Short mmCIF file of C-alpha atoms and ligand atoms in Angstrom, two decimals:
data_model
loop_
_atom_site.label_atom_id
_atom_site.label_comp_id
_atom_site.label_asym_id
_atom_site.label_seq_id
_atom_site.Cartn_x
_atom_site.Cartn_y
_atom_site.Cartn_z
CA UNK A 1172 -35.22 10.21 24.94
CA UNK A 1173 -38.20 9.81 22.62
CA UNK A 1174 -40.23 6.73 22.17
CA UNK A 1175 -41.27 5.64 18.78
CA UNK A 1176 -44.97 6.21 19.67
CA UNK A 1177 -46.71 9.16 17.99
CA UNK A 1178 -45.64 12.69 19.00
CA UNK A 1179 -45.86 15.86 17.06
CA UNK A 1180 -42.08 15.91 16.53
CA UNK A 1181 -42.04 12.45 15.29
CA UNK A 1182 -45.06 12.87 13.02
CA UNK A 1183 -43.15 15.84 11.50
CA UNK A 1184 -40.15 13.69 10.87
CA UNK A 1185 -42.30 11.01 9.26
CA UNK A 1186 -44.02 13.82 7.13
CA UNK A 1187 -40.68 14.89 5.84
CA UNK A 1188 -39.55 11.44 5.00
CA UNK A 1189 -42.79 10.77 3.15
CA UNK A 1190 -42.37 14.01 1.31
CA UNK A 1191 -38.87 13.00 0.21
CA UNK A 1192 -39.23 9.30 -0.63
CA UNK A 1193 -43.07 8.99 -1.21
CA UNK A 1194 -45.76 6.97 0.46
CA UNK A 1195 -44.54 3.46 -0.60
CA UNK A 1196 -41.10 3.87 0.62
CA UNK A 1197 -41.66 4.98 4.23
CA UNK A 1198 -43.12 2.30 6.45
CA UNK A 1199 -44.72 3.42 9.65
CA UNK A 1200 -47.54 0.86 10.53
CA UNK A 1201 -46.28 -1.86 12.92
CA UNK A 1202 -47.32 -4.57 10.60
CA UNK A 1203 -45.34 -3.07 7.75
CA UNK A 1204 -42.22 -2.37 9.86
CA UNK A 1205 -42.30 -5.78 11.59
CA UNK A 1206 -40.27 -7.58 9.06
CA UNK A 1207 -37.55 -5.20 9.43
CA UNK A 1208 -37.37 -5.19 13.14
CA UNK A 1209 -36.74 -8.83 14.04
CA UNK A 1210 -33.66 -10.70 13.07
CA UNK A 1211 -32.95 -13.96 11.35
CA UNK A 1212 -32.20 -15.93 14.59
CA UNK A 1213 -35.31 -14.49 16.24
CA UNK A 1214 -33.20 -13.53 19.22
CA UNK A 1215 -33.60 -9.81 18.54
CA UNK A 1216 -36.72 -7.69 18.09
CA UNK A 1217 -36.84 -3.95 18.12
CA UNK A 1218 -38.73 -0.84 17.15
CA UNK A 1219 -38.35 2.30 14.92
CA UNK A 1220 -40.08 5.56 14.21
CA UNK A 1221 -40.20 4.53 10.54
CA UNK A 1222 -38.43 2.28 8.13
CA UNK A 1223 -37.21 4.30 5.12
CA UNK A 1224 -36.48 2.43 1.91
CA UNK A 1225 -34.63 4.86 -0.40
CA UNK A 1226 -34.34 4.00 -4.07
CA UNK A 1227 -31.42 6.21 -4.95
CA UNK A 1228 -28.27 7.62 -3.39
CA UNK A 1229 -29.88 11.02 -3.62
CA UNK A 1230 -32.72 9.62 -1.48
CA UNK A 1231 -30.35 8.09 1.09
CA UNK A 1232 -28.69 11.52 1.51
CA UNK A 1233 -32.34 13.07 1.95
CA UNK A 1234 -32.96 10.54 4.73
CA UNK A 1235 -29.87 11.34 6.47
CA UNK A 1236 -30.40 15.06 6.10
CA UNK A 1237 -33.98 14.83 7.41
CA UNK A 1238 -33.07 12.78 10.29
CA UNK A 1239 -30.28 15.18 11.19
CA UNK A 1240 -32.34 18.17 11.04
CA UNK A 1241 -34.95 16.40 13.37
CA UNK A 1242 -32.24 15.10 15.76
CA UNK A 1243 -33.11 11.65 15.08
CA UNK A 1244 -30.60 8.80 14.81
CA UNK A 1245 -30.43 6.38 11.81
CA UNK A 1246 -29.71 2.66 11.72
CA UNK A 1247 -28.50 1.63 8.21
CA UNK A 1248 -30.04 -1.90 7.38
CA UNK A 1249 -28.74 -4.45 4.78
CA UNK A 1250 -30.31 -7.92 4.51
CA UNK A 1251 -30.82 -8.09 8.34
CA UNK A 1252 -28.87 -11.35 8.58
CA UNK A 1253 -26.38 -10.07 11.07
CA UNK A 1254 -26.42 -12.17 14.24
CA UNK A 1255 -25.52 -9.43 16.78
CA UNK A 1256 -28.56 -7.12 16.83
CA UNK A 1257 -26.91 -4.25 14.94
CA UNK A 1258 -29.44 -3.68 12.08
CA UNK A 1259 -32.35 -2.21 13.95
CA UNK A 1260 -32.89 -0.14 17.06
CA UNK A 1261 -33.83 -1.81 20.36
CA UNK A 1262 -37.54 -1.80 21.37
CA UNK A 1263 -36.98 0.70 24.19
CA UNK A 1264 -34.61 3.77 24.16
CA UNK A 1265 -33.92 6.40 21.70
CA UNK A 1266 -36.41 6.73 18.78
CA UNK A 1267 -34.58 5.95 15.63
CA UNK A 1268 -35.18 5.49 11.75
CA UNK A 1269 -34.16 2.29 10.08
CA UNK A 1270 -32.84 3.08 6.56
CA UNK A 1271 -33.07 0.04 4.50
CA UNK A 1272 -30.86 -0.34 1.43
CA UNK A 1273 -32.97 -3.08 -0.08
CA UNK A 1274 -34.22 -0.89 -3.03
CA UNK A 1275 -30.78 0.40 -3.91
CA UNK A 1276 -29.83 -2.78 -5.87
CA UNK A 1277 -28.36 -1.91 -9.23
CA UNK A 1278 -25.07 -3.44 -10.63
CA UNK A 1279 -23.51 -0.18 -11.96
CA UNK A 1280 -20.56 -1.62 -14.00
CA UNK A 1281 -19.11 -5.07 -14.55
CA UNK A 1282 -15.51 -4.45 -15.86
CA UNK A 1283 -13.91 -7.84 -16.99
CA UNK A 1284 -10.63 -6.12 -18.09
CA UNK A 1285 -10.38 -4.53 -14.65
CA UNK A 1286 -11.80 -7.52 -12.83
CA UNK A 1287 -14.02 -5.34 -10.86
CA UNK A 1288 -17.76 -4.91 -10.19
CA UNK A 1289 -19.24 -1.52 -9.16
CA UNK A 1290 -22.60 -1.94 -7.64
CA UNK A 1291 -25.16 -0.36 -5.27
CA UNK A 1292 -24.70 -1.54 -1.58
CA UNK A 1293 -28.19 -3.07 -1.38
CA UNK A 1294 -27.42 -5.75 -3.93
CA UNK A 1295 -27.51 -9.16 -2.35
CA UNK A 1296 -24.13 -11.11 -2.10
CA UNK A 1297 -25.76 -13.63 -4.35
CA UNK A 1298 -26.44 -11.01 -7.06
CA UNK A 1299 -22.92 -9.73 -6.86
CA UNK A 1300 -21.61 -13.31 -7.40
CA UNK A 1301 -24.04 -13.89 -10.38
CA UNK A 1302 -22.85 -10.60 -11.94
CA UNK A 1303 -19.19 -11.54 -11.56
CA UNK A 1304 -20.13 -15.06 -12.98
CA UNK A 1305 -21.77 -13.45 -16.04
CA UNK A 1306 -18.43 -11.93 -17.08
CA UNK A 1307 -16.50 -14.99 -16.48
CA UNK A 1308 -15.01 -14.17 -13.09
CA UNK A 1309 -15.86 -14.86 -9.47
CA UNK A 1310 -16.58 -12.78 -6.36
CA UNK A 1311 -15.27 -15.34 -3.75
CA UNK A 1312 -16.88 -14.02 -0.57
CA UNK A 1313 -19.28 -17.05 0.31
CA UNK A 1314 -21.46 -17.44 3.41
CA UNK A 1315 -24.63 -19.23 4.31
CA UNK A 1316 -26.86 -16.10 4.08
CA UNK A 1317 -25.60 -15.13 0.77
CA UNK A 1318 -29.18 -15.10 -0.84
CA UNK A 1319 -30.19 -12.43 1.65
CA UNK A 1320 -27.28 -10.46 3.12
CA UNK A 1321 -26.23 -7.37 1.03
CA UNK A 1322 -22.81 -6.35 -0.15
CA UNK A 1323 -23.20 -3.18 1.93
CA UNK A 1324 -23.95 -5.28 4.97
CA UNK A 1325 -20.95 -7.43 4.06
CA UNK A 1326 -18.81 -4.36 4.15
CA UNK A 1327 -20.13 -2.99 7.20
CA UNK A 1328 -19.55 -6.08 9.15
CA UNK A 1329 -16.27 -7.02 7.13
CA UNK A 1330 -17.90 -10.49 6.49
CA UNK A 1331 -15.79 -13.55 6.31
CA UNK A 1332 -17.33 -16.77 5.36
CA UNK A 1333 -15.87 -19.96 4.02
CA UNK A 1334 -13.25 -18.69 1.46
CA UNK A 1335 -11.26 -16.40 3.86
CA UNK A 1336 -8.42 -18.84 3.76
CA UNK A 1337 -7.50 -17.99 0.20
CA UNK A 1338 -9.25 -14.69 -0.65
CA UNK A 1339 -9.43 -12.80 2.71
CA UNK A 1340 -12.22 -11.09 4.48
CA UNK A 1341 -14.52 -8.48 2.86
CA UNK A 1342 -11.88 -5.97 3.55
CA UNK A 1343 -9.43 -7.63 1.23
CA UNK A 1344 -11.99 -7.86 -1.41
CA UNK A 1345 -13.30 -4.24 -1.65
CA UNK A 1346 -11.27 -1.88 -3.88
CA UNK A 1347 -13.44 1.15 -3.61
CA UNK A 1348 -16.47 2.35 -1.45
CA UNK A 1349 -19.06 5.11 -1.54
CA UNK A 1350 -20.83 6.38 1.61
CA UNK A 1351 -23.18 8.93 2.91
CA UNK A 1352 -21.64 10.60 5.81
CA UNK A 1353 -23.58 11.73 8.93
CA UNK A 1354 -23.39 15.34 7.86
CA UNK A 1355 -25.32 14.20 4.59
CA UNK A 1356 -22.14 14.62 2.19
CA UNK A 1357 -21.18 11.86 -0.20
CA UNK A 1358 -17.76 10.31 -0.15
CA UNK A 1359 -16.46 7.99 -2.82
CA UNK A 1360 -13.22 6.05 -3.65
CA UNK A 1361 -14.84 4.13 -6.43
CA UNK A 1362 -11.82 4.25 -8.82
CA UNK A 1363 -11.13 0.51 -9.24
CA UNK A 1364 -7.56 0.84 -8.35
CA UNK A 1365 -5.51 -2.06 -6.86
CA UNK A 1366 -2.84 0.30 -5.85
CA UNK A 1367 -3.53 3.70 -4.42
CA UNK A 1368 -1.30 5.05 -1.69
CA UNK A 1369 -2.76 8.60 -1.42
CA UNK A 1370 -2.79 9.03 2.35
CA UNK A 1371 -5.09 7.28 4.81
CA UNK A 1372 -7.33 4.39 3.42
CA UNK A 1373 -10.57 5.95 4.41
CA UNK A 1374 -12.64 3.13 2.91
CA UNK A 1375 -11.07 0.67 5.56
CA UNK A 1376 -12.71 2.81 8.33
CA UNK A 1377 -16.04 2.18 6.99
CA UNK A 1378 -15.38 -1.56 6.45
CA UNK A 1379 -16.27 -3.24 9.76
CA UNK A 1380 -17.89 -0.01 11.13
CA UNK A 1381 -21.25 -1.64 11.48
CA UNK A 1382 -23.12 1.41 10.33
CA UNK A 1383 -21.76 3.82 12.99
CA UNK A 1384 -19.85 6.07 10.63
CA UNK A 1385 -22.16 6.52 7.61
CA UNK A 1386 -24.25 4.49 5.20
CA UNK A 1387 -22.45 2.65 2.60
CA UNK A 1388 -24.20 3.15 -0.89
CA UNK A 1389 -21.76 1.71 -3.35
CA UNK A 1390 -18.91 -0.69 -3.70
CA UNK A 1391 -16.21 -1.57 -6.16
CA UNK A 1392 -15.48 -5.37 -5.61
CA UNK A 1393 -12.38 -7.00 -6.56
CA UNK A 1394 -12.96 -10.05 -8.69
CA UNK A 1395 -10.90 -13.27 -9.04
CA UNK A 1396 -10.48 -15.80 -11.91
CA UNK A 1397 -13.27 -18.41 -11.93
CA UNK A 1398 -11.58 -21.83 -10.98
CA UNK A 1399 -12.07 -24.49 -13.64
CA UNK A 1400 -11.97 -27.15 -10.94
CA UNK A 1401 -13.38 -27.16 -7.41
CA UNK A 1402 -12.89 -30.41 -5.52
CA UNK A 1403 -14.48 -31.19 -2.06
CA UNK A 1404 -13.58 -33.75 0.42
CA UNK A 1405 -15.20 -34.92 3.71
CA UNK A 1406 -12.78 -36.31 6.16
CA UNK A 1407 -13.15 -38.20 9.52
CA UNK A 1408 -10.48 -37.46 12.16
CA UNK A 1409 -9.76 -38.35 15.59
CA UNK A 1410 -9.27 -34.95 17.22
CA UNK A 1411 -9.21 -31.15 16.57
CA UNK A 1412 -5.36 -31.45 17.00
CA UNK A 1413 -5.33 -33.84 14.06
CA UNK A 1414 -7.69 -31.62 12.17
CA UNK A 1415 -5.35 -28.73 12.66
CA UNK A 1416 -2.33 -30.66 11.70
CA UNK A 1417 -4.06 -31.50 8.45
CA UNK A 1418 -4.93 -27.85 7.95
CA UNK A 1419 -1.21 -26.92 8.44
CA UNK A 1420 -0.07 -29.52 6.00
CA UNK A 1421 -2.71 -28.60 3.46
CA UNK A 1422 -1.51 -25.04 3.50
CA UNK A 1423 2.15 -26.11 3.22
CA UNK A 1424 1.67 -28.89 0.43
CA UNK A 1425 -1.15 -27.70 -1.64
CA UNK A 1426 0.13 -24.29 -2.10
CA UNK A 1427 -2.71 -21.57 -2.15
CA UNK A 1428 -5.26 -23.96 -3.55
CA UNK A 1429 -7.19 -24.66 -0.47
CA UNK A 1430 -10.34 -22.57 -0.47
CA UNK A 1431 -12.13 -23.77 2.45
CA UNK A 1432 -11.19 -25.70 5.63
CA UNK A 1433 -14.15 -26.33 8.00
CA UNK A 1434 -14.29 -28.49 11.19
CA UNK A 1435 -17.66 -29.94 12.36
CA UNK A 1436 -17.80 -31.54 15.81
CA UNK A 1437 -19.71 -34.81 15.17
CA UNK A 1438 -22.15 -33.80 17.90
CA UNK A 1439 -23.47 -31.22 15.68
CA UNK A 1440 -24.76 -33.61 12.96
CA UNK A 1441 -28.33 -34.03 14.47
CA UNK A 1442 -28.72 -30.38 14.00
CA UNK A 1443 -28.09 -30.48 10.32
CA UNK A 1444 -30.70 -33.29 10.17
CA UNK A 1445 -33.28 -31.00 11.69
CA UNK A 1446 -33.16 -29.04 8.32
CA UNK A 1447 -32.76 -31.99 6.01
CA UNK A 1448 -33.81 -35.46 7.62
CA UNK A 1449 -32.04 -37.32 4.74
CA UNK A 1450 -28.59 -35.82 5.37
CA UNK A 1451 -26.09 -38.79 5.72
CA UNK A 1452 -22.75 -38.36 6.94
CA UNK A 1453 -20.18 -39.34 4.37
CA UNK A 1454 -17.88 -40.83 7.01
CA UNK A 1455 -18.67 -42.69 10.21
CA UNK A 1456 -20.16 -40.48 12.94
CA UNK A 1457 -17.78 -42.25 15.35
CA UNK A 1458 -14.98 -39.92 14.35
CA UNK A 1459 -15.39 -37.15 16.86
CA UNK A 1460 -14.36 -34.47 14.28
CA UNK A 1461 -15.29 -34.07 10.63
CA UNK A 1462 -13.49 -31.89 8.19
CA UNK A 1463 -14.53 -30.30 4.89
CA UNK A 1464 -11.67 -29.41 2.56
CA UNK A 1465 -12.27 -27.65 -0.62
CA UNK A 1466 -9.61 -27.14 -3.22
CA UNK A 1467 -9.85 -24.84 -6.32
CA UNK A 1468 -7.64 -24.47 -9.17
CA UNK A 1469 -7.21 -23.35 -12.81
CA UNK A 1470 -7.48 -25.85 -15.88
CA UNK A 1471 -3.68 -26.63 -16.03
CA UNK A 1472 -3.65 -28.21 -12.61
CA UNK A 1473 -5.20 -31.64 -11.73
CA UNK A 1474 -7.09 -30.61 -8.60
CA UNK A 1475 -8.51 -33.97 -8.12
CA UNK A 1476 -5.01 -35.79 -8.37
CA UNK A 1477 -3.72 -33.28 -5.84
CA UNK A 1478 -6.38 -33.68 -3.25
CA UNK A 1479 -6.54 -37.36 -3.50
CA UNK A 1480 -2.85 -37.61 -3.17
CA UNK A 1481 -2.83 -35.45 -0.20
CA UNK A 1482 -5.65 -37.24 1.51
CA UNK A 1483 -3.91 -40.75 0.95
CA UNK A 1484 -0.74 -39.20 2.71
CA UNK A 1485 -2.85 -38.06 5.62
CA UNK A 1486 -4.62 -41.47 5.82
CA UNK A 1487 -1.08 -43.19 5.76
CA UNK A 1488 0.16 -40.86 8.51
CA UNK A 1489 -2.83 -41.58 10.64
CA UNK A 1490 -4.07 -38.08 10.82
CA UNK A 1491 -7.17 -38.87 8.91
CA UNK A 1492 -9.29 -42.01 9.67
CA UNK A 1493 -11.36 -41.82 6.51
CA UNK A 1494 -11.85 -39.58 3.52
CA UNK A 1495 -14.33 -39.25 0.78
CA UNK A 1496 -13.82 -36.95 -2.20
CA UNK A 1497 -17.06 -35.75 -3.92
CA UNK A 1498 -17.59 -37.36 -7.32
CA UNK A 1499 -20.00 -34.80 -8.69
CA UNK A 1500 -21.10 -31.15 -7.95
CA UNK A 1501 -24.27 -32.66 -6.47
CA UNK A 1502 -22.29 -34.63 -3.96
CA UNK A 1503 -20.27 -31.74 -3.06
CA UNK A 1504 -23.33 -29.68 -2.36
CA UNK A 1505 -24.57 -32.44 -0.05
CA UNK A 1506 -21.29 -32.27 1.96
CA UNK A 1507 -21.78 -28.49 2.29
CA UNK A 1508 -25.42 -28.91 3.27
CA UNK A 1509 -24.23 -30.61 6.38
CA UNK A 1510 -21.92 -27.67 7.35
CA UNK A 1511 -24.73 -25.20 6.40
CA UNK A 1512 -27.53 -27.19 7.88
CA UNK A 1513 -26.01 -26.71 11.35
CA UNK A 1514 -26.34 -22.95 11.46
CA UNK A 1515 -30.11 -23.16 10.55
CA UNK A 1516 -30.68 -26.32 12.69
CA UNK A 1517 -29.47 -24.42 15.78
CA UNK A 1518 -31.83 -21.48 15.02
CA UNK A 1519 -34.71 -23.94 14.74
CA UNK A 1520 -33.78 -25.64 18.09
CA UNK A 1521 -34.52 -22.07 19.57
CA UNK A 1522 -32.33 -19.91 21.88
CA UNK A 1523 -28.83 -21.12 22.26
CA UNK A 1524 -25.48 -19.55 23.26
CA UNK A 1525 -23.81 -18.45 20.06
CA UNK A 1526 -20.21 -17.46 19.90
CA UNK A 1527 -17.91 -16.59 16.87
CA UNK A 1528 -14.45 -16.38 18.24
CA UNK A 1529 -10.90 -16.79 16.93
CA UNK A 1530 -7.53 -17.83 18.30
CA UNK A 1531 -4.08 -18.22 16.77
CA UNK A 1532 -4.07 -21.27 14.49
CA UNK A 1533 -1.70 -23.16 16.99
CA UNK A 1534 -4.11 -22.62 19.76
CA UNK A 1535 -7.29 -23.84 18.20
CA UNK A 1536 -7.24 -27.32 19.59
CA UNK A 1537 -6.18 -26.11 23.15
CA UNK A 1538 -8.91 -23.51 23.09
CA UNK A 1539 -11.62 -25.98 22.06
CA UNK A 1540 -10.41 -28.33 24.97
CA UNK A 1541 -10.42 -25.61 27.56
CA UNK A 1542 -13.82 -24.53 26.41
CA UNK A 1543 -15.21 -28.03 26.46
CA UNK A 1544 -13.81 -28.55 30.19
CA UNK A 1545 -15.43 -25.34 31.17
CA UNK A 1546 -18.87 -26.43 29.70
CA UNK A 1547 -18.67 -29.90 31.22
CA UNK A 1548 -17.57 -28.55 34.69
CA UNK A 1549 -19.90 -25.55 35.05
CA UNK A 1550 -22.86 -26.27 32.60
CA UNK A 1551 -22.97 -30.06 32.29
CA UNK A 1552 -26.61 -29.91 31.37
CA UNK A 1553 -25.72 -27.70 28.33
CA UNK A 1554 -24.68 -29.32 24.95
CA UNK A 1555 -21.71 -27.86 23.28
CA UNK A 1556 -21.64 -27.55 19.46
CA UNK A 1557 -18.40 -26.99 18.00
CA UNK A 1558 -17.76 -26.13 14.45
CA UNK A 1559 -16.26 -23.34 12.33
CA UNK A 1560 -13.94 -21.98 9.66
CA UNK A 1561 -10.92 -23.54 11.57
CA UNK A 1562 -8.46 -22.98 8.91
CA UNK A 1563 -8.67 -19.22 9.91
CA UNK A 1564 -8.78 -20.00 13.50
CA UNK A 1565 -12.45 -19.15 13.75
CA UNK A 1566 -14.50 -21.39 16.02
CA UNK A 1567 -18.25 -21.42 16.82
CA UNK A 1568 -18.35 -22.68 20.25
CA UNK A 1569 -22.11 -22.79 20.87
CA UNK A 1570 -24.22 -24.40 23.71
CA UNK A 1571 -27.74 -25.73 23.44
CA UNK A 1572 -29.71 -25.36 26.67
CA UNK A 1573 -31.39 -28.31 28.20
CA UNK A 1574 -34.61 -29.25 26.39
CA UNK A 1575 -37.65 -27.61 28.00
CA UNK A 1576 -35.60 -24.68 29.77
CA UNK A 1577 -37.88 -21.65 29.52
CA UNK A 1578 -36.27 -19.19 27.25
CA UNK A 1579 -35.86 -16.26 29.84
CA UNK A 1580 -34.04 -18.64 32.17
CA UNK A 1581 -31.73 -20.04 29.35
CA UNK A 1582 -31.01 -16.36 28.29
CA UNK A 1583 -29.98 -15.51 31.86
CA UNK A 1584 -27.69 -18.52 32.03
CA UNK A 1585 -26.53 -17.84 28.50
CA UNK A 1586 -25.15 -14.36 29.56
CA UNK A 1587 -23.00 -16.12 32.30
CA UNK A 1588 -21.69 -18.83 29.96
CA UNK A 1589 -20.82 -16.27 27.39
CA UNK A 1590 -18.73 -14.32 30.03
CA UNK A 1591 -17.09 -17.69 30.95
CA UNK A 1592 -16.29 -18.50 27.20
CA UNK A 1593 -14.92 -14.82 26.60
CA UNK A 1594 -12.59 -15.21 29.73
CA UNK A 1595 -11.17 -18.25 28.09
CA UNK A 1596 -10.86 -16.45 24.68
CA UNK A 1597 -8.99 -13.70 26.46
CA UNK A 1598 -6.66 -16.08 28.29
CA UNK A 1599 -5.74 -17.20 24.72
CA UNK A 1600 -5.45 -13.54 23.48
CA UNK A 1601 -8.07 -14.40 20.95
CA UNK A 1602 -10.95 -12.32 19.66
CA UNK A 1603 -14.57 -12.35 20.91
CA UNK A 1604 -15.86 -11.50 17.36
CA UNK A 1605 -14.09 -13.31 14.52
CA UNK A 1606 -16.41 -12.16 11.79
CA UNK A 1607 -19.84 -11.45 12.93
CA UNK A 1608 -19.05 -8.11 14.50
CA UNK A 1609 -20.10 -6.48 17.87
CA UNK A 1610 -23.55 -5.03 17.19
CA UNK A 1611 -25.54 -4.56 20.31
CA UNK A 1612 -24.93 -8.05 21.60
CA UNK A 1613 -21.24 -7.55 22.48
CA UNK A 1614 -20.68 -3.90 23.10
CA UNK A 1615 -19.60 -4.12 26.80
CA UNK A 1616 -17.31 -7.21 26.38
CA UNK A 1617 -15.82 -5.36 23.27
CA UNK A 1618 -15.26 -2.17 24.98
CA UNK A 1619 -13.99 -3.54 28.19
CA UNK A 1620 -11.49 -5.64 26.43
CA UNK A 1621 -9.85 -2.59 24.76
CA UNK A 1622 -6.88 -0.82 26.16
CA UNK A 1623 -6.92 2.82 26.89
CA UNK A 1624 -5.27 3.88 23.65
CA UNK A 1625 -7.53 1.80 21.39
CA UNK A 1626 -10.65 3.29 23.30
CA UNK A 1627 -9.38 6.89 22.86
CA UNK A 1628 -8.50 6.24 19.16
CA UNK A 1629 -11.92 4.58 18.36
CA UNK A 1630 -13.85 7.23 19.97
CA UNK A 1631 -11.95 9.99 18.34
CA UNK A 1632 -12.68 8.35 15.03
CA UNK A 1633 -16.44 8.11 15.85
CA UNK A 1634 -16.57 11.76 17.05
CA UNK A 1635 -14.51 13.12 14.10
CA UNK A 1636 -17.11 11.51 11.53
CA UNK A 1637 -20.26 11.46 13.67
CA UNK A 1638 -20.09 14.40 16.25
CA UNK A 1639 -23.74 14.10 16.89
CA UNK A 1640 -24.03 10.50 17.39
CA UNK A 1641 -26.53 10.07 14.64
CA UNK A 1642 -25.32 6.79 13.16
CA UNK A 1643 -26.41 3.66 14.88
CA UNK A 1644 -25.94 4.74 18.41
CA UNK A 1645 -25.56 1.85 20.94
CA UNK A 1646 -24.18 -0.41 18.18
CA UNK A 1647 -20.30 -1.21 18.44
CA UNK A 1648 -19.60 1.43 20.98
CA UNK A 1649 -21.67 1.41 24.20
CA UNK A 1650 -24.01 4.41 24.34
CA UNK A 1651 -22.45 5.97 27.33
CA UNK A 1652 -19.01 5.96 25.74
CA UNK A 1653 -19.90 7.52 22.39
CA UNK A 1654 -19.11 11.16 23.14
CA UNK A 1655 -15.58 12.45 23.83
C1 FAD B 2447 -27.16 -18.64 8.05
C2 FAD B 2447 -26.09 -17.57 8.28
C3 FAD B 2447 -24.81 -17.75 8.09
C4 FAD B 2447 -23.90 -16.83 8.21
N1 FAD B 2447 -22.51 -16.96 7.94
C5 FAD B 2447 -21.68 -15.89 8.03
C6 FAD B 2447 -20.28 -16.24 7.76
O1 FAD B 2447 -19.99 -17.38 7.43
N2 FAD B 2447 -19.43 -15.25 7.93
C7 FAD B 2447 -19.80 -13.96 8.31
O2 FAD B 2447 -18.95 -13.13 8.39
N3 FAD B 2447 -21.06 -13.78 8.64
C8 FAD B 2447 -21.96 -14.69 8.49
N4 FAD B 2447 -23.28 -14.49 9.00
C9 FAD B 2447 -23.76 -13.15 9.41
C10 FAD B 2447 -24.19 -12.20 8.40
O3 FAD B 2447 -24.69 -12.81 7.21
C11 FAD B 2447 -23.11 -11.20 7.79
O4 FAD B 2447 -22.74 -10.49 8.94
C12 FAD B 2447 -23.59 -10.18 6.78
O5 FAD B 2447 -22.38 -9.65 6.23
C13 FAD B 2447 -24.52 -9.17 7.17
O6 FAD B 2447 -25.05 -8.55 6.03
P1 FAD B 2447 -26.58 -7.86 6.00
O7 FAD B 2447 -26.62 -7.18 4.63
O8 FAD B 2447 -27.41 -8.91 6.32
O9 FAD B 2447 -26.31 -6.84 7.22
P2 FAD B 2447 -27.35 -6.42 8.28
O10 FAD B 2447 -27.63 -7.58 9.16
O11 FAD B 2447 -28.63 -5.81 7.74
O12 FAD B 2447 -26.46 -5.37 9.15
C14 FAD B 2447 -25.35 -5.67 9.91
C15 FAD B 2447 -24.70 -4.38 10.32
O13 FAD B 2447 -24.13 -3.70 9.32
C16 FAD B 2447 -24.81 -2.49 9.13
N5 FAD B 2447 -25.19 -2.13 7.71
C17 FAD B 2447 -25.82 -3.00 6.93
N6 FAD B 2447 -25.89 -2.44 5.74
C18 FAD B 2447 -25.22 -1.15 5.79
C19 FAD B 2447 -24.86 -0.16 4.86
N7 FAD B 2447 -25.27 -0.31 3.59
N8 FAD B 2447 -24.17 0.80 5.31
C20 FAD B 2447 -23.72 1.01 6.54
N9 FAD B 2447 -23.91 -0.06 7.52
C21 FAD B 2447 -24.76 -1.17 7.06
C22 FAD B 2447 -26.02 -2.54 10.11
O14 FAD B 2447 -26.32 -1.24 10.51
C23 FAD B 2447 -25.64 -3.52 11.02
O15 FAD B 2447 -24.84 -2.97 12.24
C24 FAD B 2447 -24.31 -15.44 8.69
C25 FAD B 2447 -25.63 -15.20 8.94
C26 FAD B 2447 -26.52 -16.22 8.85
C27 FAD B 2447 -28.06 -15.89 9.16
#
């Protein structure tokens, strides 16, 4: 075990990196590295021997080669918006190098005829969306961090977001992938093919691998037609059961046109107002659950009439108590600002228990009820905050500690609360990570929840591709379990 502090071996590694990448692309001073070693939420801080910022795929390979020769592990980093501590090494433990992809951000080829976009992995998601827009198409992956997160990070975490309902997760939106493997070789499947049944689909191994199998350097993204109409409604309902009934009916009656279905527990609204004090709820806050529905369609369909008709039925059936359809894009953005403000508002509030779980669609309401009952019984001073991409069965069941509780005390309780929540998720045969991944935050819970065959197979994949455990050790698979 080496510490990131100076030692001849680490000085020699740094010198090799500097020689390969140049002075400005290798950060070694604490003040220069700091921005790469703390995460968006402020929950995680770490340390690294150096932060390398390669500007080309050739330089990424050079970084991996140098680190391998020196026996030092590599942590790939995208936009550093992941919420589970995967994108930089912990402050104590093995010395590692962070390889940041932020300078690898060229759009390589926008192909309108093939409806694909080839680009470097370090492009932000927003840049990818803008490049798709520029050729009259859309890249539908959408999430609150899209201005900062990178498409390489989206691939590495198999990101989800608000449009999964219609377009799937990152896994469904990637047609080709290029990666530098731990042995320094470059592998690519960037052919832009929608159909390719030649053997194992290796790109899927890298998608969701959280930097543990290689560094993603390029992607071929699948684009979709740009909708002519996007309609957004904000609805007040009496319960999660009613919200899920509306979700099922929307799927059945509005065909494939629903692009987002979010629920917001009304108790979350004050958080959104921490970010924007002027945010007004479009429906009465006395409804315990608010729902955001988005419908998108081409110009031959009347999206507004479809959504209004559907909502009128929901009101008539008593499933919805009130509903407002946005009359302008600006109003729709205000609706979304409430949903997006919750995430930032929680971060501003400080440490809190954050979860990102999923259950079967028919179990969402029962899961939320069970989790609320657990919180009320065992942690009555903590405040649940329930929201999420419920149309996909994805719930963020978060809890805010009592005001004034010292952070270390809240974190200690938080670990026990998380265990309790995960036990409920397991009772529903759900997932403890719907879309954020495992990182370093959930390794034990993840590993302990696997069956023997799954463990053996996952370890076999890891060892086959990364026999020296050079790629992001301690992320995803617990350190002690990485070798065969
Ligand atoms: C406000 C906010 C809202 C969010 N909303 C959502 C949401 O709705 N849905 C969702 O899924 N997530 C969401 N997230 C989480 C996060 O944005 C995503 O997980 C995102 O995909 C991470 O991308 P990144 O580039 O920031 O990756 P990072 O945080 O830099 O890295 C995440 C993991 O991927 C690995 N990695 C990064 N780049 C590469 C690469 N090029 N090659 C190999 N491995 C790599 C890292 O080693 C790390 O393990 C949200 C985060 C925030 C802060």
